[in-house]
Coordinates of C-alpha atoms in Angstrom, one line a residue:
M1481 CA 103.6 96.3 138.6
S1482 CA 102.3 95.3 135.1
R1483 CA 100.6 91.9 134.7
Y1484 CA 103.6 90.6 132.8
A1485 CA 105.8 91.1 135.8
S1486 CA 104.1 88.6 138.1
S1487 CA 106.5 85.7 137.6
F1488 CA 109.5 87.8 138.6
R1489 CA 108.5 88.7 142.1
L1490 CA 111.4 88.0 144.4
G1491 CA 111.3 87.2 148.0
N1492 CA 112.4 90.5 149.5
R1493 CA 113.6 94.0 148.7
G1494 CA 117.3 93.1 149.2
T1495 CA 117.1 90.1 146.8
W1496 CA 115.5 92.5 144.3
K1497 CA 118.2 95.0 144.5
G1498 CA 121.0 92.4 144.4
F1499 CA 119.5 90.8 141.4
L1500 CA 119.0 94.1 139.5
L1501 CA 122.5 95.2 140.5
L1502 CA 123.9 92.1 138.7
V1503 CA 121.8 92.9 135.6
I1504 CA 123.1 96.5 135.6
I1505 CA 126.7 95.4 136.0
L1506 CA 126.3 93.2 132.9
Q1507 CA 124.7 96.2 131.1
I1508 CA 127.9 98.2 132.0
C1509 CA 129.9 95.4 130.4
I1510 CA 127.9 95.0 127.3
I1511 CA 126.8 98.5 126.4
P1512 CA 130.2 100.2 126.4
L1513 CA 131.4 97.5 124.0
Q1514 CA 128.6 98.3 121.7
F1515 CA 128.7 102.0 122.1
P1516 CA 132.4 102.7 123.1
E1517 CA 132.2 106.4 122.4
H1518 CA 129.2 106.7 124.7
S1519 CA 130.2 104.4 127.5
A1520 CA 130.9 107.1 130.1
N1521 CA 127.4 108.5 129.5
I1522 CA 125.8 105.1 129.7
K1523 CA 127.6 104.3 133.0
S1524 CA 126.3 107.6 134.4
L1525 CA 122.8 106.7 133.4
V1526 CA 123.1 103.2 134.9
K1527 CA 124.6 104.7 138.1
D1528 CA 121.7 107.0 138.4
F1529 CA 119.3 104.1 137.9
I1530 CA 120.8 101.9 140.7
S1531 CA 121.5 104.7 143.2
Q1532 CA 117.8 105.3 143.8
P1533 CA 115.6 103.3 146.0
L1534 CA 113.6 100.5 144.4
A1535 CA 109.8 100.6 144.2
T1536 CA 108.0 98.3 146.5
A1537 CA 106.9 95.2 144.6
Q1538 CA 103.2 95.3 143.8
K1539 CA 100.8 92.4 143.8
P1540 CA 100.7 90.8 140.3
T1541 CA 97.5 91.1 138.3
S1542 CA 96.2 87.7 137.2
L1543 CA 94.3 86.8 134.1
S1544 CA 90.9 85.4 135.0
N1545 CA 90.4 83.0 132.1
G1546 CA 92.7 80.4 133.5
I1547 CA 95.6 81.4 131.3
N1548 CA 98.8 82.0 133.3
P1549 CA 100.3 85.5 133.0
Q1550 CA 103.1 85.7 130.5
P1551 CA 106.6 85.9 132.2
S1552 CA 108.0 89.4 132.4
S1553 CA 111.0 90.6 130.5
E1554 CA 111.2 93.8 132.5
V1555 CA 113.9 92.1 134.7
E1556 CA 116.1 90.0 132.5
A1557 CA 118.0 87.0 133.8
P1558 CA 121.7 87.7 134.0
S1559 CA 123.8 86.7 131.0
T1560 CA 127.3 85.3 131.4
N1561 CA 128.4 86.4 127.9
C1562 CA 129.8 89.9 127.3
Q1563 CA 130.9 89.1 123.8
V1564 CA 129.7 91.4 121.1
V1565 CA 129.0 90.1 117.6
D1566 CA 130.0 92.7 115.0
E1567 CA 127.9 91.2 112.2
I1568 CA 126.6 88.0 110.7
K1569 CA 128.6 87.5 107.5
G1570 CA 126.4 88.1 104.5
N1571 CA 128.3 85.6 102.3
E1572 CA 127.5 82.6 104.6
E1573 CA 124.8 80.2 103.6
P1574 CA 121.4 81.6 104.6
S1575 CA 119.8 79.8 107.6
E1576 CA 116.9 77.5 106.8
L1577 CA 113.7 78.5 108.6
P1578 CA 112.1 75.9 110.9
K1579 CA 108.8 74.7 109.8
S1580 CA 106.2 73.0 112.1
S1581 CA 108.8 72.4 114.9
L1582 CA 108.6 76.0 116.0
F1583 CA 105.0 76.0 116.9
G1584 CA 104.3 72.3 117.5
D1585 CA 101.1 70.7 116.3
F1586 CA 98.6 72.3 114.0
H1587 CA 94.8 72.2 114.4
E1588 CA 92.0 73.0 112.0
H1589 CA 90.3 76.4 112.1
G1590 CA 87.3 77.0 109.9
I1591 CA 87.0 80.1 107.7
S1592 CA 84.2 81.3 105.4
L1593 CA 85.3 82.7 102.0
Y1594 CA 83.3 84.9 99.6
S1595 CA 84.1 85.0 95.9
S1596 CA 83.7 87.6 93.2
M1597 CA 84.0 84.8 90.5
H1598 CA 80.3 84.0 90.6
E1599 CA 77.5 86.3 89.3
S1600 CA 74.9 86.1 92.0
E1601 CA 73.2 88.5 94.3
N1602 CA 72.8 85.8 97.0
C1603 CA 75.7 85.7 99.6
N1604 CA 75.2 82.0 100.1
D1605 CA 75.8 81.3 96.4
I1606 CA 79.2 83.0 96.5
N1607 CA 80.3 81.5 99.9
S1608 CA 82.4 78.4 100.6
K1609 CA 83.7 76.9 103.8
H1610 CA 87.3 75.8 104.2
Q1611 CA 89.7 74.6 107.0
L1612 CA 92.9 76.4 107.8
N1613 CA 95.6 74.4 109.6
I1614 CA 97.0 76.8 112.2
S1615 CA 99.4 76.6 115.1
D1616 CA 98.9 77.9 118.6
Y1617 CA 100.0 81.5 118.8
K1618 CA 103.3 82.7 120.4
L1619 CA 103.1 85.8 122.6
F1620 CA 106.2 87.9 122.5
Q1621 CA 107.5 88.8 126.0
E1622 CA 108.4 92.4 125.9
D1623 CA 111.6 93.7 127.5
Y1624 CA 110.6 97.2 128.5
T1625 CA 113.7 97.8 130.6
K1626 CA 116.0 97.0 127.7
M1627 CA 113.9 99.2 125.4
A1628 CA 114.0 102.2 127.8
I1629 CA 117.8 101.9 128.2
V1630 CA 118.2 101.9 124.4
L1631 CA 116.0 105.0 124.2
L1632 CA 117.9 106.7 126.9
D1633 CA 121.2 106.1 125.0
Q1634 CA 119.7 107.5 121.8
L1635 CA 118.2 110.5 123.5
H1636 CA 121.6 111.4 124.9
N1637 CA 124.0 110.3 122.1
D1638 CA 122.1 110.0 118.8
E1639 CA 121.8 113.4 117.1
A1640 CA 118.6 112.2 115.3
F1641 CA 116.9 111.7 118.7
K1642 CA 118.3 114.5 121.0
D1643 CA 115.5 116.9 119.9
L1644 CA 112.9 114.4 121.2
A1645 CA 114.1 114.5 124.8
P1646 CA 111.7 117.2 126.0
F1647 CA 108.8 114.9 125.2
F1648 CA 109.9 112.6 128.0
E1649 CA 110.6 115.4 130.5
G1650 CA 113.7 113.5 131.9
K1651 CA 111.4 111.0 133.6
I1652 CA 112.6 107.7 132.0
P1653 CA 115.3 107.0 134.7
S1654 CA 112.5 107.4 137.3
M1655 CA 110.3 105.0 135.4
L1656 CA 113.1 102.5 135.4
R1657 CA 113.6 102.9 139.1
K1658 CA 109.9 102.4 139.9
N1659 CA 109.5 99.6 137.4
I1660 CA 106.7 101.5 135.6
V1661 CA 108.1 101.8 132.1
S1662 CA 105.3 99.6 130.7
K1663 CA 102.7 101.9 132.2
H1664 CA 103.9 104.8 130.0
F1665 CA 105.2 102.9 126.9
Y1666 CA 103.0 100.7 124.7
K1667 CA 104.5 98.3 122.2
F1668 CA 102.3 96.8 119.5
A1669 CA 101.7 96.6 115.7
A1670 CA 104.9 94.5 115.3
T1671 CA 105.7 93.4 111.7
S1672 CA 108.8 91.6 110.5
V1673 CA 110.8 90.2 107.5
W1674 CA 113.3 87.4 107.3
L1675 CA 116.8 88.7 106.3
K1676 CA 118.4 85.8 104.5
E1677 CA 121.7 87.5 104.2
Y1678 CA 122.0 87.8 108.0
G1679 CA 120.0 84.8 109.1
L1680 CA 117.7 87.0 111.3
H1681 CA 114.2 88.2 111.6
L1682 CA 114.0 92.0 111.6
M1683 CA 110.9 93.1 113.5
V1684 CA 109.7 96.7 113.7
S1685 CA 107.1 97.6 116.3
R1686 CA 105.2 100.8 117.1
V1687 CA 106.1 102.2 120.5
L1688 CA 103.6 104.7 121.9
F1689 CA 104.5 107.0 124.7
S1690 CA 102.0 108.7 127.1
R1691 CA 103.1 111.0 129.9
K1692 CA 100.0 110.3 131.9
G1693 CA 100.1 106.6 131.3
I1694 CA 96.9 106.7 129.2
K1695 CA 97.3 104.8 126.0
W1696 CA 94.7 106.7 124.1
N1697 CA 96.3 110.0 125.1
P1698 CA 99.8 109.7 123.7
Q1699 CA 102.3 112.4 122.8
L1700 CA 104.7 110.4 120.6
S1701 CA 105.1 107.3 118.5
L1702 CA 108.4 105.7 117.5
L1703 CA 109.5 102.7 115.6
Y1704 CA 111.5 100.1 117.5
A1705 CA 113.6 97.6 115.5
E1706 CA 114.7 94.2 117.0
T1707 CA 116.3 91.1 115.7
F1708 CA 115.4 87.4 116.3
N1709 CA 116.9 84.1 115.3
E1710 CA 115.1 81.5 113.3
N1711 CA 113.4 80.2 116.5
W1712 CA 112.1 83.7 117.4
E1713 CA 114.5 84.1 120.3
P1714 CA 115.8 87.7 120.7
V1715 CA 119.2 88.5 119.4
N1716 CA 120.4 91.5 121.4
D1717 CA 123.4 93.8 121.0
I1718 CA 124.2 92.7 117.5
Q1719 CA 125.8 94.9 114.9
L1720 CA 125.0 94.5 111.2
N1721 CA 126.8 96.1 108.2
V1722 CA 123.8 97.4 106.2
S1723 CA 125.2 99.6 103.4
G1724 CA 128.7 100.9 102.6
N1725 CA 130.3 101.8 105.9
D1726 CA 127.0 102.1 107.7
T1727 CA 126.3 99.8 110.6
L1728 CA 123.2 99.3 112.8
T1729 CA 123.2 97.9 116.3
F1730 CA 120.0 96.1 117.4
P1731 CA 117.7 96.6 119.2
T1732 CA 117.4 100.3 118.2
F1733 CA 114.8 103.0 117.6
L1734 CA 114.9 103.8 113.9
P1735 CA 116.0 107.4 113.1
V1736 CA 113.0 108.0 110.9
P1737 CA 112.5 111.8 110.3
F1738 CA 109.2 113.3 111.3
Y1739 CA 107.8 116.7 112.1
H1740 CA 107.1 117.5 115.8
N1741 CA 106.5 120.4 118.2
V1742 CA 106.6 119.6 121.9
H1743 CA 105.0 122.9 122.6
N1744 CA 101.8 122.0 120.7
L1745 CA 100.6 118.6 121.7
K1746 CA 96.8 119.1 121.7
G1747 CA 95.1 116.9 119.2
R1748 CA 98.4 115.8 117.6
W1749 CA 100.1 112.4 117.6
Y1750 CA 103.6 112.9 116.4
G1751 CA 105.8 110.3 114.9
P1752 CA 105.4 107.2 112.6
E1753 CA 102.3 105.1 113.0
D1754 CA 100.9 101.8 111.5
A1755 CA 104.3 100.8 110.0
R1756 CA 104.4 97.9 107.5
I1757 CA 107.7 96.3 106.5
L1758 CA 108.4 94.3 103.4
L1759 CA 111.5 93.4 101.3
F1760 CA 112.5 94.8 97.9
K1761 CA 115.4 94.0 95.7
N1762 CA 117.8 97.0 95.5
E1763 CA 120.0 98.1 92.7
Q1764 CA 122.9 95.9 94.0
G1765 CA 120.6 92.9 93.7
K1766 CA 120.2 92.4 97.4
E1767 CA 117.0 92.1 99.4
E1768 CA 116.5 95.2 101.6
P1769 CA 113.7 96.2 104.0
L1770 CA 111.3 99.0 103.3
V1771 CA 109.0 100.6 105.8
I1772 CA 105.7 102.3 104.9
F1773 CA 103.9 104.4 107.6
N1774 CA 101.7 107.4 108.2
A1775 CA 102.7 110.5 110.1
H1776 CA 101.6 114.0 111.0
H1777 CA 103.4 116.7 109.1
R1778 CA 102.9 120.3 107.9
K1779 CA 103.0 122.0 104.5
F1780 CA 103.0 125.6 103.5
S1781 CA 99.4 126.7 103.1
K1782 CA 98.0 127.6 99.7
K1783 CA 97.3 131.1 101.0
Y1784 CA 100.9 131.6 102.1
L1785 CA 102.3 130.3 98.8
E1786 CA 100.0 132.5 96.7
Q1787 CA 101.0 135.6 98.8
M1788 CA 104.6 134.8 98.3
K1789 CA 104.2 134.1 94.6
D1790 CA 102.6 137.5 94.2
K1791 CA 105.6 139.1 95.8
Q1792 CA 108.3 137.0 94.2
G1793 CA 107.0 135.9 90.9
D1794 CA 107.6 132.3 90.0
K1795 CA 110.4 131.5 92.4
D1796 CA 110.4 128.1 94.1
K1797 CA 109.0 128.0 97.6
L1798 CA 112.5 127.2 98.9
D1799 CA 113.4 130.8 98.1
L1800 CA 110.5 132.2 100.1
P1801 CA 111.3 134.6 103.0
Q1802 CA 112.1 132.4 106.0
L1803 CA 109.6 131.9 108.7
H1804 CA 110.7 131.0 112.2
P1805 CA 110.7 127.2 112.1
R1806 CA 109.4 126.8 115.6
A1807 CA 108.8 129.4 118.3
K1808 CA 108.6 128.3 121.9
G1809 CA 104.9 127.9 121.5
K1810 CA 102.3 126.9 119.0
D1811 CA 102.9 126.9 115.2
N1812 CA 102.0 129.8 113.1
D1813 CA 99.1 127.9 111.6
E1814 CA 98.2 130.8 109.2
N1815 CA 101.1 129.8 107.1
F1816 CA 100.8 126.0 107.3
T1817 CA 98.3 123.3 106.7
H1818 CA 98.7 120.1 108.8
Y1819 CA 98.2 116.6 107.4
R1820 CA 98.5 113.0 108.2
S1821 CA 100.2 111.5 105.1
M1822 CA 101.8 108.3 104.0
F1823 CA 105.6 108.0 103.9
I1824 CA 108.2 105.4 102.9
A1825 CA 111.5 104.9 104.6
W1826 CA 114.6 102.8 103.9
P1827 CA 115.9 101.6 107.4
F1828 CA 119.3 100.5 105.9
Q1829 CA 119.9 103.9 104.0
F1830 CA 120.6 107.3 105.4
E1831 CA 120.6 111.0 104.4
T1832 CA 120.9 114.3 106.1
G1833 CA 118.1 116.7 106.9
K1834 CA 114.3 116.5 107.3
R1835 CA 113.1 118.0 104.0
A1836 CA 111.0 114.8 103.4
T1837 CA 108.8 115.4 106.4
D1838 CA 108.7 119.2 107.0
D1839 CA 108.4 122.1 104.6
L1840 CA 110.3 124.3 107.0
P1841 CA 112.9 122.1 108.9
E1842 CA 115.1 123.9 111.4
A1843 CA 118.7 124.6 110.2
K1844 CA 120.1 122.4 113.0
Y1845 CA 118.8 119.3 111.2
R1846 CA 120.8 119.9 108.0
N1847 CA 123.8 117.8 108.9
I1848 CA 122.0 115.2 111.1
R1849 CA 121.7 111.8 109.6
F1850 CA 118.2 110.2 109.4
N1851 CA 116.8 107.2 107.6
K1852 CA 116.2 108.1 103.9
A1853 CA 112.4 108.9 103.7
R1854 CA 109.9 110.3 101.2
E1855 CA 106.3 111.3 101.3
L1856 CA 104.1 109.2 98.9
V1857 CA 102.3 111.8 96.8
I1858 CA 99.6 110.8 94.3
E1859 CA 100.2 112.5 90.9
G1860 CA 97.5 114.9 89.8
R1861 CA 95.6 115.0 93.1
D1862 CA 95.4 117.4 96.0
R1863 CA 96.7 116.1 99.2
N1864 CA 94.0 114.6 101.5
K1865 CA 93.9 115.7 105.1
V1866 CA 94.3 112.1 106.2
E1867 CA 95.9 109.1 104.4
K1868 CA 96.1 105.7 106.1
N1869 CA 95.8 102.0 105.5
W1870 CA 97.7 101.6 102.2
T1871 CA 98.6 98.0 101.2
P1872 CA 102.0 97.6 99.6
F1873 CA 103.1 94.8 97.3
I1874 CA 106.0 94.0 94.9
D1875 CA 105.4 92.5 91.5
P1876 CA 108.5 90.2 90.7
A1877 CA 107.6 90.2 87.0
E1878 CA 108.5 93.9 86.8
R1879 CA 112.0 93.6 88.2
S1880 CA 114.7 94.8 85.8
P1881 CA 116.6 93.2 87.6
Y1882 CA 115.8 95.3 90.7
D1883 CA 112.6 96.8 92.0
S1884 CA 112.3 100.4 90.6
H1885 CA 108.9 100.9 92.1
I1886 CA 106.5 99.6 94.7
N1887 CA 102.8 99.0 94.1
I1888 CA 100.1 100.1 96.5
V1889 CA 96.4 99.0 96.9
Y1890 CA 95.0 102.4 97.8
D1891 CA 91.3 101.5 98.0
W1892 CA 89.8 98.0 98.6
E1893 CA 86.1 99.2 98.2
N1894 CA 86.4 100.6 94.7
L1895 CA 89.7 98.9 93.8
Q1896 CA 92.5 101.4 93.1
V1897 CA 96.2 100.6 92.6
L1898 CA 99.1 103.0 92.7
Q1899 CA 102.7 102.6 91.5
C1900 CA 105.3 104.6 93.5
Q1901 CA 108.9 105.3 92.8
L1902 CA 111.8 103.6 94.6
T1903 CA 114.6 104.7 92.3
N1904 CA 115.3 107.7 90.1
I1905 CA 113.5 109.9 92.7
T1906 CA 114.4 113.5 91.8
S1907 CA 112.7 115.2 94.7
D1908 CA 114.3 115.4 98.2
S1909 CA 110.8 115.3 99.8
F1910 CA 108.4 113.0 97.9
S1911 CA 108.1 109.9 95.8
N1912 CA 105.7 110.2 92.9
C1913 CA 102.8 107.7 92.8
K1914 CA 100.8 107.1 89.6
V1915 CA 97.3 105.6 89.5
I1916 CA 97.7 102.5 87.3
F1917 CA 94.3 100.9 88.0
N1918 CA 91.1 102.7 88.9
T1919 CA 87.6 101.5 89.5
P1920 CA 84.9 104.2 89.0
G1921 CA 83.2 105.2 92.2
K1922 CA 83.5 107.5 95.2
Q1923 CA 86.9 107.1 96.8
K1924 CA 86.4 106.9 100.5
V1925 CA 87.7 104.9 103.4
G1926 CA 85.3 102.0 103.9
P1927 CA 85.2 99.3 106.7
I1928 CA 87.5 97.0 104.6
R1929 CA 91.0 98.4 105.0
G1930 CA 94.6 97.5 104.5
G1931 CA 96.3 95.1 106.9
T1932 CA 99.4 93.2 106.0
E1933 CA 101.5 93.6 102.8
L1934 CA 100.6 91.2 99.9
I1935 CA 103.0 88.4 99.1
P1936 CA 103.1 86.8 95.5
I1937 CA 102.5 83.1 95.7
S1938 CA 104.9 82.6 92.7
T1939 CA 107.8 83.5 95.0
V1940 CA 106.9 80.7 97.4
I1941 CA 105.4 77.7 95.7
P1942 CA 107.4 76.5 92.6
G1943 CA 105.5 76.2 89.3
T1944 CA 102.6 78.4 90.2
S1945 CA 103.8 81.1 87.8
D1946 CA 103.0 78.5 85.0
T1947 CA 99.6 77.3 86.3
M1948 CA 98.1 80.5 87.8
I1949 CA 97.7 84.1 86.8
P1950 CA 99.9 86.4 89.0
T1951 CA 98.4 86.0 92.5
W1952 CA 99.1 87.6 95.9
I1953 CA 97.9 86.6 99.3
G1954 CA 97.5 88.9 102.3
F1955 CA 95.3 89.8 105.3
L1956 CA 93.0 92.8 105.4
R1957 CA 91.2 94.1 108.4
T1958 CA 87.6 95.3 108.9
H1959 CA 86.7 98.2 111.2
I1960 CA 83.1 97.7 112.2
R1961 CA 81.5 100.3 114.5
R1962 CA 78.7 99.7 117.0
C1963 CA 78.0 96.2 115.8
G1964 CA 77.2 94.6 119.2
C1965 CA 80.6 94.5 120.9
G1966 CA 81.7 97.7 122.5
R1967 CA 82.5 100.8 120.4
E1968 CA 84.1 99.0 117.5
M1969 CA 85.6 95.7 116.3
Y1970 CA 88.8 95.0 114.3
R1971 CA 89.4 91.5 112.7
P1972 CA 91.6 90.0 110.1
H1973 CA 90.4 88.8 106.7
L1974 CA 92.2 86.6 104.2
V1975 CA 92.4 88.2 100.7
V1976 CA 93.3 86.7 97.3
F1977 CA 94.4 89.3 94.8
H1978 CA 95.2 89.0 91.1
R1979 CA 96.8 90.8 88.1
N1980 CA 96.2 90.3 84.4
G1981 CA 98.3 92.7 82.5
N1982 CA 97.1 96.2 83.4
N1983 CA 94.0 94.9 85.2
F1984 CA 93.6 93.9 88.9
R1985 CA 90.9 92.2 90.8
V1986 CA 90.1 90.6 94.2
S1987 CA 88.7 87.0 93.8
H1988 CA 88.2 86.1 97.5
I1989 CA 87.9 87.7 100.9
S1990 CA 87.1 85.8 104.0
S1991 CA 84.7 86.7 106.8
S1992 CA 86.2 87.7 110.2
I1993 CA 88.9 85.2 111.4
G1994 CA 89.6 84.8 115.1
F1995 CA 92.6 82.3 114.9
D1996 CA 91.6 81.0 118.3
V1997 CA 93.4 83.9 120.0
P1998 CA 92.1 85.0 123.4
L1999 CA 91.4 88.7 123.4
I2000 CA 92.0 91.3 126.0
S2001 CA 90.4 94.7 126.7
A2002 CA 92.1 97.5 124.8
R2003 CA 91.3 99.9 127.7
N2004 CA 92.1 97.6 130.6
K2005 CA 88.4 96.9 131.5
D2006 CA 87.4 94.0 133.6
R2007 CA 85.5 92.5 130.8
L2008 CA 85.2 92.6 127.0
C2009 CA 82.7 94.5 124.7
T2010 CA 82.0 97.3 127.2
K2011 CA 80.8 100.7 126.1
G2012 CA 83.7 102.7 124.6
D2013 CA 86.1 99.8 124.5
P2014 CA 87.4 98.6 121.1
N2015 CA 87.8 94.9 120.5
I2016 CA 91.0 94.4 118.6
L2017 CA 92.7 91.6 116.8
M2018 CA 94.9 93.3 114.1
P2019 CA 96.9 91.6 111.3
N2020 CA 100.3 93.4 111.0
G2021 CA 102.5 91.5 108.6
I2022 CA 103.5 88.2 106.9
S2023 CA 106.7 87.5 108.6
T2024 CA 107.7 84.5 106.5
W2025 CA 106.2 82.3 103.9
E2026 CA 108.3 79.2 103.1
Y2027 CA 107.9 76.1 101.0
D2028 CA 109.2 72.7 102.1
K2029 CA 110.0 70.7 99.0
E2030 CA 110.4 67.4 100.8
T2031 CA 106.9 67.4 102.3
D2032 CA 105.2 69.6 99.6
T2033 CA 104.1 71.9 102.4
D2034 CA 104.0 75.7 102.7
Y2035 CA 104.2 77.5 106.0
L2036 CA 103.1 81.2 106.5
S2037 CA 103.9 83.1 109.7
L2038 CA 101.5 85.8 110.5
S2039 CA 102.1 88.6 113.0
L2040 CA 99.2 90.1 114.9
S2041 CA 98.4 92.4 117.7
R2042 CA 95.6 92.1 120.3
G2043 CA 94.2 95.0 122.3
D2044 CA 96.7 97.4 120.8
Q2045 CA 99.2 96.3 123.5
E2046 CA 100.5 92.8 122.8
N2047 CA 102.3 91.2 119.8
L2048 CA 101.9 87.6 118.8
I2049 CA 102.7 85.3 115.9
L2050 CA 101.2 82.1 114.5
N2051 CA 101.8 79.7 111.7
I2052 CA 99.4 78.7 108.9
K2053 CA 100.1 75.5 107.0
N2054 CA 99.3 75.0 103.3
L2055 CA 97.5 78.3 102.8
G2056 CA 99.2 78.5 99.4
K2057 CA 98.1 75.0 98.5
L2058 CA 94.5 75.9 99.5
V2059 CA 94.5 78.9 97.1
E2060 CA 96.2 77.0 94.3
E2061 CA 94.1 73.8 94.5
D2062 CA 90.7 74.7 96.1
L2063 CA 89.8 78.2 94.9
D2064 CA 88.4 79.1 91.5
C2065 CA 90.6 82.0 90.6
D2066 CA 91.0 81.7 86.8
N2067 CA 87.6 82.7 85.5
E2068 CA 87.6 85.0 82.5
W2069 CA 87.9 88.7 83.3
S2070 CA 84.9 90.9 82.3
D2071 CA 83.6 94.4 82.5
K2072 CA 81.4 93.3 85.4
D2073 CA 84.3 92.3 87.7
S2074 CA 84.0 95.5 89.7
E2075 CA 80.3 95.0 90.1
W2076 CA 80.7 91.4 91.5
S2077 CA 83.6 92.6 93.7
L2078 CA 81.3 95.1 95.3
K2079 CA 78.8 92.4 95.9
M2080 CA 81.4 90.2 97.5
N2081 CA 82.5 93.1 99.8
S2082 CA 78.9 93.7 100.9
C2083 CA 78.6 90.0 101.8
V2084 CA 81.9 90.1 103.8
L2085 CA 80.7 93.2 105.7
K2086 CA 77.3 91.6 106.4
S2087 CA 78.9 88.4 107.8
S2088 CA 81.4 90.5 109.8
V2089 CA 78.5 92.4 111.5
E2090 CA 76.8 89.1 112.2
F2091 CA 80.1 87.8 113.7
C2092 CA 80.5 90.9 115.9
S2093 CA 76.9 90.7 117.1
A2094 CA 77.2 86.9 117.9
Y2095 CA 80.5 87.5 119.6
G2096 CA 79.1 90.4 121.7
K2097 CA 76.2 88.2 122.8
E2098 CA 78.5 85.3 123.7
I2099 CA 80.6 87.7 125.9
Q2100 CA 77.4 89.0 127.5
D2101 CA 76.2 85.5 128.3
A2102 CA 79.6 84.5 129.6
F2103 CA 79.7 87.6 131.8
T2104 CA 76.2 86.9 133.1
L2105 CA 77.3 83.4 134.1
K2106 CA 80.5 84.8 135.5
K2107 CA 82.7 82.8 133.2
S2108 CA 84.5 85.5 131.3
P2109 CA 85.7 88.5 133.2
R2110 CA 88.6 89.6 131.0
S2111 CA 89.8 87.3 128.2
V2112 CA 87.9 84.8 126.1
L2113 CA 88.3 83.1 122.8
P2114 CA 86.6 84.8 119.8

């Protein structure tokens, strides 16, 4: 039994079965109402689930740092309500988000900020200390049973998912019976947005599946979408009208198209990874979610295209002689090159086929509806073998009156900004991205990488558009290897980003921030910072950022993951006010901005390595004194 399940141990086997039987009966009541056309199939699945013997309850695993294990959601308490809500009316007054009441009291948490606004080679000269007001974190209690039942339904009844069934080898019902779903599925990297029209948080998480139950040896990655009310309580089995006659029932796995081959799994992780969600204003003037992710895919090789061009002249590749899309074995790699590239998807929009994610999709996909998706292709450049860690942001000043494009920070080391199409996309496979700002220097993936999306402060705090240059706030992450704590360390970093016409710059980046979150081993070790074990606290998204006019206070909700296996959220109070009032952001722009930005980056990295080394030593000392077996504060 997973360590989340400890609080749901029941007295005996019979009580277990009776309790679960009641839950399943309620599932039979609820699911057919939500999926009437599939009710017979769902009843069959549920019947198969309850007809098998239950696994013997295992002894719960306790956390050794004095923190009680989180309650399990793998066995949900029975509900007495079978009513299904078709939708939350979009013309009703949007719900006001709660402020400090959700997370209780705030406490101070010190951060160290480095600035590119001062011309100095000394890191101490460009450093300043500040206090963030943060709440205690909230750990999401994952309902793996609910998630598995949703996936089973989609594998059987959703045309976009049926072809994925072989990955699971028909073993999900057995996992449900044995209560081991959480040993094969890993849910993390949650990111969310607040849908004002529906009065709901929409959260998208990455769900990793491993046949052998080894997280770092997965076969498939999917995106799981859930809805929550303003108090972060799950809202299950709710149906939303999203566009035209289309509806979505939550929770659900998003039908994002991607290339996959179940016969060739070695060295390939199929499916969307590292998703980031943000809102844009569509052509109807409504806010709509947008998801950016990376995924494995294949393209015709240059060699193959050249050979076919010689044979067929200048015909488009769509007219090339058809290859067999997928034999029952490995791909014909002589004709394809495989990449990990960046994609964009519209969860509330749909189209047929998989041309966006595969140069040679099988004919059977032509009439299957998937989320609308496009590869993000940089104009005038060859496709890199791997693209990851792009940072999206919207510039409200460019709306006319909708968002025709999205901006991307492509590189934080030598600052580079892209502009990618959202409308007037003429290709059925890609969105064109233009480089609109470029800093000379070698483009490479450095230790400072994309984390959350960037949010413009002008959309949160009134009057800032008159007193500040266009400013965005977000959280980056550093990836530091062999720095004194295991194999590698990941930590969040606050970033302050600006625009002045066609120029961009980063004025401030913090050192590593721990947010007083206890960490856990990513590889289930009995202690932290062991050889080969990454130490992970990852910023995923800015869920909300609201301003309370009555108290002149802003509240930012930040979603994070720890250990690549748990999702959590916390509030930060008056971060916008800190940036507006305490930071020097309006210095004149000069030709040396990039030079001082690189100096700032080097100071951030130096302090991050020092943080990692000190953290590793603290863990070692605590272990020696037998005070810290598994989970400690950073």
